[in-house]
């Protein structure tokens, strides 16, 4: 059934390399994966700059015996140089009391306590996971302004929001055609937190995930695709331009034209050109999801989250199986049907779950992701 649906919508395979050869080996996949990353950098998210040579981490606060004695908490500042000077951002790091290295999650957060995205820190500590929490506004305030935040520090000619006229707005703040948007900047910051985790002896370096919801689900996808140190991308309700097939969007779903009209600054300047042309695209979002392989992804959907298109998220995961199977891996193990509320498919080298309800990341997702990571060895 599912293969027929993918064929009906002409979902393109991802294993034909730029030279026309078919990717059939692990060695060829390393080349093909880089080709896909280059394609998505230019066409979708914009090109991220290279990682800084040095990142300095400063402990600004340290609290022991917290959360009923289950954890220690630190406030950390990360600092590094950019072409426009130094950039510094804070994040909070929660570590459970343990006598062995623990798995960790870099959690991309909107604000202190948004109604659509929970952070059950006590449960996380009880399960023995460390978590580093980044408020995305500390990297780049989510408004059309490349003169503030990290992204503009790598872009010359950016204008301030208050000075914008119609022409400069249309030019997308004088960005180069393929220069990064805000999703790239948020992903770049998540990788700097990974730099910090690599310095800790208390962390199990083989089990580190990046996790985000909605636009930050897109960010987690792009981050993990680029940064191979992440074993898992936990992607919640990422919808259009995330882990969701663009060619399958119907009138109930957000489409490229709608998202790029409201949030053009999240993406490469080329991405809006695909609006209304989804069926002509030679690629789709399962390519960048598959670029995480041979590492893992966990997609989380809501049964009533029509704007994100849970059916398109599920089939994106199914389509990404092409690369896992080529590599001799299980990929997403799933029944040959569409998902239902309460489904959890988490036995393979990729996973999917669907909660009953709308656009939300909650206890259901956290428990499922942590259980999946516990079984990673």
Coordinates of C-alpha atoms in Angstrom, one line a residue:
X1 CA 0.0 0.0 0.0
X2 CA 2.6 2.6 1.1
X3 CA 4.9 1.9 -1.9
X4 CA 2.0 2.5 -4.2
X5 CA 1.2 5.8 -2.5
X6 CA 4.9 6.9 -2.9
X7 CA 4.8 5.9 -6.5
X8 CA 1.6 7.7 -7.1
X9 CA 3.0 11.0 -5.9
X10 CA 6.3 10.3 -7.9
X11 CA 8.5 10.6 -4.8
X12 CA 12.0 10.5 -6.2
X13 CA 14.7 8.0 -5.2
X14 CA 17.7 9.4 -3.5
X15 CA 20.4 7.0 -4.5
X16 CA 21.3 8.3 -8.0
X17 CA 24.5 10.2 -7.7
X18 CA 25.4 13.4 -9.5
X19 CA 27.5 11.5 -12.0
X20 CA 24.5 9.2 -12.8
X21 CA 25.8 6.1 -11.0
X22 CA 23.6 4.3 -8.5
X23 CA 24.8 4.4 -4.9
X24 CA 25.2 0.8 -3.8
X25 CA 27.8 0.8 -1.0
X26 CA 28.7 2.5 2.2
X27 CA 31.6 4.2 0.6
X28 CA 29.5 5.6 -2.2
X29 CA 26.9 6.7 0.3
X30 CA 29.5 8.9 2.0
X31 CA 29.9 10.7 -1.4
X32 CA 26.1 10.8 -2.1
X33 CA 25.3 12.1 1.4
X34 CA 27.6 15.1 0.8
X35 CA 25.9 15.7 -2.5
X36 CA 22.5 15.8 -0.8
X37 CA 23.8 18.1 2.0
X38 CA 25.2 20.5 -0.6
X39 CA 21.9 20.5 -2.5
X40 CA 19.8 21.3 0.6
X41 CA 22.3 23.9 1.7
X42 CA 21.9 25.8 -1.6
X43 CA 18.2 25.2 -2.3
X44 CA 16.5 24.9 1.1
X45 CA 18.2 26.1 4.3
X46 CA 21.2 28.1 3.1
X47 CA 24.9 27.3 3.5
X48 CA 26.2 27.2 7.1
X49 CA 29.7 28.6 7.7
X50 CA 32.4 26.2 9.0
X51 CA 32.6 25.6 12.7
X52 CA 34.7 28.1 14.6
X53 CA 38.2 27.0 15.4
X54 CA 37.8 27.7 19.1
X55 CA 34.7 27.8 21.4
X56 CA 35.1 29.0 25.0
X57 CA 32.7 27.8 27.6
X58 CA 32.2 29.7 30.8
X59 CA 30.2 28.5 33.8
X60 CA 28.1 31.4 34.9
X61 CA 26.1 29.5 37.6
X62 CA 26.2 26.1 39.2
X63 CA 23.6 24.6 41.5
X64 CA 24.1 21.2 43.1
X65 CA 21.5 18.9 44.7
X66 CA 18.6 20.3 42.6
X67 CA 15.3 18.8 41.5
X68 CA 14.8 16.9 44.8
X69 CA 18.5 15.8 44.8
X70 CA 18.3 14.2 41.4
X71 CA 20.4 16.7 39.4
X72 CA 23.0 19.5 39.2
X73 CA 22.3 22.5 37.0
X74 CA 24.8 24.8 35.3
X75 CA 24.3 28.0 33.3
X76 CA 26.9 28.0 30.5
X77 CA 28.0 30.8 28.1
X78 CA 29.5 29.7 24.8
X79 CA 31.7 32.2 23.0
X80 CA 33.4 32.1 19.6
X81 CA 34.6 34.5 16.9
X82 CA 32.7 35.3 13.7
X83 CA 33.7 37.5 10.7
X84 CA 31.9 40.4 12.5
X85 CA 33.4 39.8 16.0
X86 CA 32.7 37.7 19.0
X87 CA 29.4 36.0 19.6
X88 CA 28.2 34.7 23.0
X89 CA 25.1 32.8 23.9
X90 CA 23.8 31.1 27.1
X91 CA 22.3 27.7 27.7
X92 CA 21.3 25.6 30.7
X93 CA 22.7 22.2 31.3
X94 CA 20.9 19.7 33.6
X95 CA 22.8 16.5 34.6
X96 CA 21.5 13.6 36.7
X97 CA 23.4 12.3 39.6
X98 CA 25.0 9.1 38.3
X99 CA 28.2 7.1 38.7
X100 CA 28.5 6.3 35.0
X101 CA 28.4 8.3 31.7
X102 CA 24.8 9.2 30.7
X103 CA 23.1 9.8 27.4
X104 CA 22.3 13.4 26.6
X105 CA 19.8 15.5 24.6
X106 CA 20.3 19.0 23.2
X107 CA 16.8 20.4 23.4
X108 CA 15.9 23.4 21.3
X109 CA 13.3 25.4 23.2
X110 CA 11.1 28.4 22.4
X111 CA 10.7 30.1 25.7
X112 CA 10.4 29.3 29.4
X113 CA 7.1 27.3 29.3
X114 CA 5.3 27.4 25.9
X115 CA 1.9 25.8 25.8
X116 CA 2.8 23.6 22.8
X117 CA 6.1 22.2 23.9
X118 CA 6.8 20.7 27.3
X119 CA 10.0 20.2 29.2
X120 CA 9.5 17.5 31.9
X121 CA 12.9 18.0 33.5
X122 CA 12.2 15.9 36.6
X123 CA 11.2 12.9 34.5
X124 CA 14.3 13.4 32.3
X125 CA 16.5 13.4 35.4
X126 CA 14.8 10.3 36.8
X127 CA 15.4 8.4 33.6
X128 CA 19.1 9.2 33.8
X129 CA 19.4 11.6 30.9
X130 CA 21.4 14.8 30.7
X131 CA 19.8 17.7 28.8
X132 CA 21.2 21.0 27.5
X133 CA 18.4 23.5 26.9
X134 CA 18.8 26.3 24.3
X135 CA 16.3 29.1 24.0
X136 CA 16.4 29.9 20.3
X137 CA 15.8 33.6 20.8
X138 CA 19.2 33.9 22.4
X139 CA 20.7 33.0 19.0
X140 CA 18.4 34.8 16.6
X141 CA 15.2 36.5 17.5
X142 CA 12.5 35.1 15.3
X143 CA 11.8 38.2 13.2
X144 CA 12.9 39.4 9.7
X145 CA 16.1 41.1 10.9
X146 CA 19.6 40.0 9.9
X147 CA 21.1 42.9 11.8
X148 CA 20.6 41.1 15.1
X149 CA 21.8 37.7 16.3
X150 CA 24.2 35.1 14.9
X151 CA 23.0 34.9 11.3
X152 CA 23.8 38.5 10.4
X153 CA 27.3 38.2 11.8
X154 CA 28.2 36.1 8.8
X155 CA 26.4 38.3 6.3
X156 CA 27.6 41.7 5.0
X157 CA 25.2 44.4 4.1
X158 CA 22.4 43.5 6.4
X159 CA 20.0 46.3 7.3
X160 CA 18.1 46.9 10.5
X161 CA 14.4 45.9 10.7
X162 CA 13.4 49.5 11.4
X163 CA 15.1 50.8 8.3
X164 CA 13.6 48.3 5.9
X165 CA 11.8 49.5 2.8
X166 CA 9.9 47.3 0.3
X167 CA 12.9 46.8 -1.9
X168 CA 15.3 45.7 0.8
X169 CA 12.6 43.4 2.2
X170 CA 12.2 41.8 -1.2
X171 CA 15.9 41.3 -1.4
X172 CA 15.8 39.3 1.8
X173 CA 18.1 41.6 3.7
X174 CA 20.8 41.6 1.0
X175 CA 21.7 38.0 1.7
X176 CA 23.6 36.1 -0.9
X177 CA 21.3 33.7 -2.8
X178 CA 22.4 30.7 -0.9
X179 CA 23.5 32.2 2.4
X180 CA 22.0 30.7 5.5
X181 CA 18.7 31.6 7.1
X182 CA 17.7 31.4 10.7
X183 CA 17.2 27.6 10.7
X184 CA 20.9 27.3 9.9
X185 CA 21.9 29.7 12.7
X186 CA 19.9 27.8 15.3
X187 CA 21.4 24.5 14.1
X188 CA 24.9 26.0 14.2
X189 CA 24.3 26.9 17.8
X190 CA 23.1 23.4 18.7
X191 CA 26.4 22.0 17.3
X192 CA 28.3 24.4 19.6
X193 CA 26.5 22.8 22.5
X194 CA 27.6 19.5 21.2
X195 CA 31.1 20.9 21.3
X196 CA 30.5 21.4 25.1
X197 CA 29.1 17.9 25.6
X198 CA 32.2 16.5 24.0
X199 CA 34.3 18.0 26.9
X200 CA 32.4 16.1 29.6
X201 CA 33.5 12.8 30.9
X202 CA 30.1 12.3 32.4
X203 CA 28.4 12.0 29.0
X204 CA 28.0 8.9 26.9
X205 CA 29.3 10.3 23.6
X206 CA 27.7 7.5 21.6
X207 CA 24.2 8.5 22.7
X208 CA 23.6 12.2 22.1
X209 CA 20.4 13.5 20.4
X210 CA 19.2 16.8 19.2
X211 CA 15.5 17.5 19.7
X212 CA 13.1 20.2 18.6
X213 CA 9.5 20.9 17.8
X214 CA 7.9 22.6 14.9
X215 CA 10.4 25.1 13.3
X216 CA 12.9 23.7 15.8
X217 CA 12.1 20.2 14.6
X218 CA 13.2 21.5 11.2
X219 CA 16.3 22.8 12.9
X220 CA 17.0 19.4 14.7
X221 CA 16.7 17.7 11.3
X222 CA 19.2 20.1 9.6
X223 CA 21.5 20.0 12.5
X224 CA 21.7 16.2 12.8
X225 CA 22.1 15.8 9.0
X226 CA 25.2 18.0 9.1
X227 CA 26.7 17.1 12.4
X228 CA 27.5 13.4 12.5
X229 CA 28.3 13.5 16.3
X230 CA 24.5 13.4 16.9
X231 CA 23.4 9.8 17.1
X232 CA 19.7 10.7 16.9
X233 CA 17.5 13.5 15.5
X234 CA 14.3 13.7 17.5
X235 CA 12.0 15.6 15.2
X236 CA 8.6 16.7 16.4
X237 CA 5.9 18.1 14.1
X238 CA 8.4 19.7 11.8
X239 CA 5.9 19.9 8.9
X240 CA 6.6 21.8 5.7
X241 CA 10.2 22.1 4.8
X242 CA 11.1 19.7 7.6
X243 CA 10.7 15.9 7.7
X244 CA 7.6 16.0 5.6
X245 CA 7.1 15.3 1.9
X246 CA 6.5 18.5 -0.1
X247 CA 5.0 16.6 -3.1
X248 CA 2.2 15.2 -1.0
X249 CA 0.9 18.4 0.6
X250 CA -2.9 18.9 0.2
X251 CA -5.1 21.9 0.9
X252 CA -5.1 21.1 4.7
X253 CA -1.3 21.3 4.9
X254 CA 1.2 24.2 4.9
X255 CA 3.0 24.4 1.6
X256 CA 6.3 26.0 0.5
X257 CA 4.6 29.1 -0.8
X258 CA 2.8 29.7 2.5
X259 CA 5.8 29.2 4.8
X260 CA 8.2 31.2 2.6
X261 CA 5.8 34.1 2.4
X262 CA 5.7 34.4 6.2
X263 CA 9.1 33.1 7.1
X264 CA 11.5 33.7 4.2
X265 CA 14.4 34.4 6.5
X266 CA 14.4 30.9 7.8
X267 CA 15.6 29.5 4.5
X268 CA 17.9 30.0 1.5
X269 CA 16.6 32.7 -0.9
X270 CA 16.2 29.9 -3.5
X271 CA 13.6 28.0 -1.5
X272 CA 10.6 30.3 -2.3
X273 CA 11.2 29.6 -6.1
X274 CA 9.8 26.1 -5.5
X275 CA 6.4 27.4 -4.4
X276 CA 3.7 25.9 -6.5
X277 CA 6.2 23.8 -8.3
X278 CA 6.5 21.0 -5.8
X279 CA 5.6 18.3 -8.3
X280 CA 8.4 19.4 -10.6
X281 CA 11.1 19.2 -7.8
X282 CA 13.7 16.5 -8.5
X283 CA 14.1 16.0 -4.8
X284 CA 12.0 15.9 -1.6
X285 CA 12.5 16.1 2.1
X286 CA 13.1 12.4 2.6
X287 CA 16.5 13.0 1.0
X288 CA 17.7 15.2 3.9
X289 CA 16.1 12.9 6.4
X290 CA 17.9 10.0 4.8
X291 CA 21.2 11.9 5.0
X292 CA 21.2 11.2 8.7
X293 CA 21.8 7.5 7.9
X294 CA 23.4 5.4 9.1
X295 CA 22.5 7.2 12.3
X296 CA 18.9 7.4 13.5
X297 CA 15.9 9.7 13.5
X298 CA 12.7 9.6 15.5
X299 CA 9.8 11.5 13.9
X300 CA 6.9 12.5 16.2
X301 CA 3.5 13.5 14.8
X302 CA 0.1 14.6 16.1
X303 CA -3.0 12.8 14.6
X304 CA -4.9 16.1 14.3
X305 CA -1.9 18.3 13.3
X306 CA -3.2 18.9 9.8
X307 CA -1.1 22.0 9.1
X308 CA 2.1 19.9 9.6
X309 CA 0.6 17.0 7.7
X310 CA 1.2 13.9 9.8
X311 CA 0.6 11.6 6.8
X312 CA 3.4 13.4 4.9
X313 CA 5.7 13.1 7.9
X314 CA 5.1 9.4 8.2
X315 CA 5.6 8.8 4.5
X316 CA 8.8 10.9 4.6
X317 CA 10.2 8.4 7.1
X318 CA 9.0 5.5 5.0
X319 CA 10.7 6.9 1.9
X320 CA 13.9 7.4 3.8
X321 CA 14.1 3.6 4.2
X322 CA 15.7 3.5 0.8
X323 CA 19.1 4.4 2.1
X324 CA 18.9 2.4 5.3
X325 CA 18.0 -0.7 3.3
X326 CA 20.9 0.0 0.8
X327 CA 23.2 0.1 3.8
X328 CA 21.9 -3.3 5.1
X329 CA 19.9 -1.7 8.0
X330 CA 16.3 -2.1 9.1
X331 CA 15.4 1.5 8.9
X332 CA 11.8 2.2 10.0
X333 CA 10.0 -1.0 10.8
X334 CA 6.3 -0.3 10.1
X335 CA 3.1 -2.0 9.0
X336 CA 1.9 -1.5 5.5
X337 CA -0.7 1.1 6.4
X338 CA -1.1 4.7 7.5
X339 CA -0.5 5.5 11.2
X340 CA -3.1 5.9 13.8
X341 CA -3.1 7.8 17.1
X342 CA -1.1 6.0 19.7
X343 CA 1.1 4.2 17.2
X344 CA 4.8 3.7 18.2
X345 CA 7.1 2.2 15.6
X346 CA 10.4 2.1 17.4
X347 CA 12.0 -1.3 16.8
X348 CA 14.3 -0.4 13.9
X349 CA 17.2 1.9 13.1
X350 CA 14.7 4.7 12.7
X351 CA 11.4 5.4 14.6
X352 CA 8.0 7.1 14.3
X353 CA 5.2 7.8 16.8
X354 CA 1.9 9.6 16.6
X355 CA 0.1 11.1 19.6
X356 CA -3.6 11.8 19.6
X357 CA -4.1 15.5 19.2
X358 CA -2.7 18.6 17.6
X359 CA 0.6 20.5 17.4
X360 CA 2.4 19.5 20.6
X361 CA 5.5 17.9 22.0
X362 CA 4.8 16.4 25.4
X363 CA 5.4 13.5 27.8
X364 CA 4.4 11.0 25.2
X365 CA 7.3 12.1 22.9
X366 CA 9.8 12.5 25.7
X367 CA 9.2 9.0 27.1
X368 CA 9.3 7.4 23.6
X369 CA 12.5 9.2 22.6
X370 CA 14.3 8.4 25.8
X371 CA 13.2 4.7 25.7
X372 CA 14.5 4.5 22.1
X373 CA 17.8 6.0 23.2
X374 CA 18.1 3.6 26.1
X375 CA 18.0 0.7 23.6
X376 CA 20.8 2.2 21.5
X377 CA 24.0 0.3 22.1

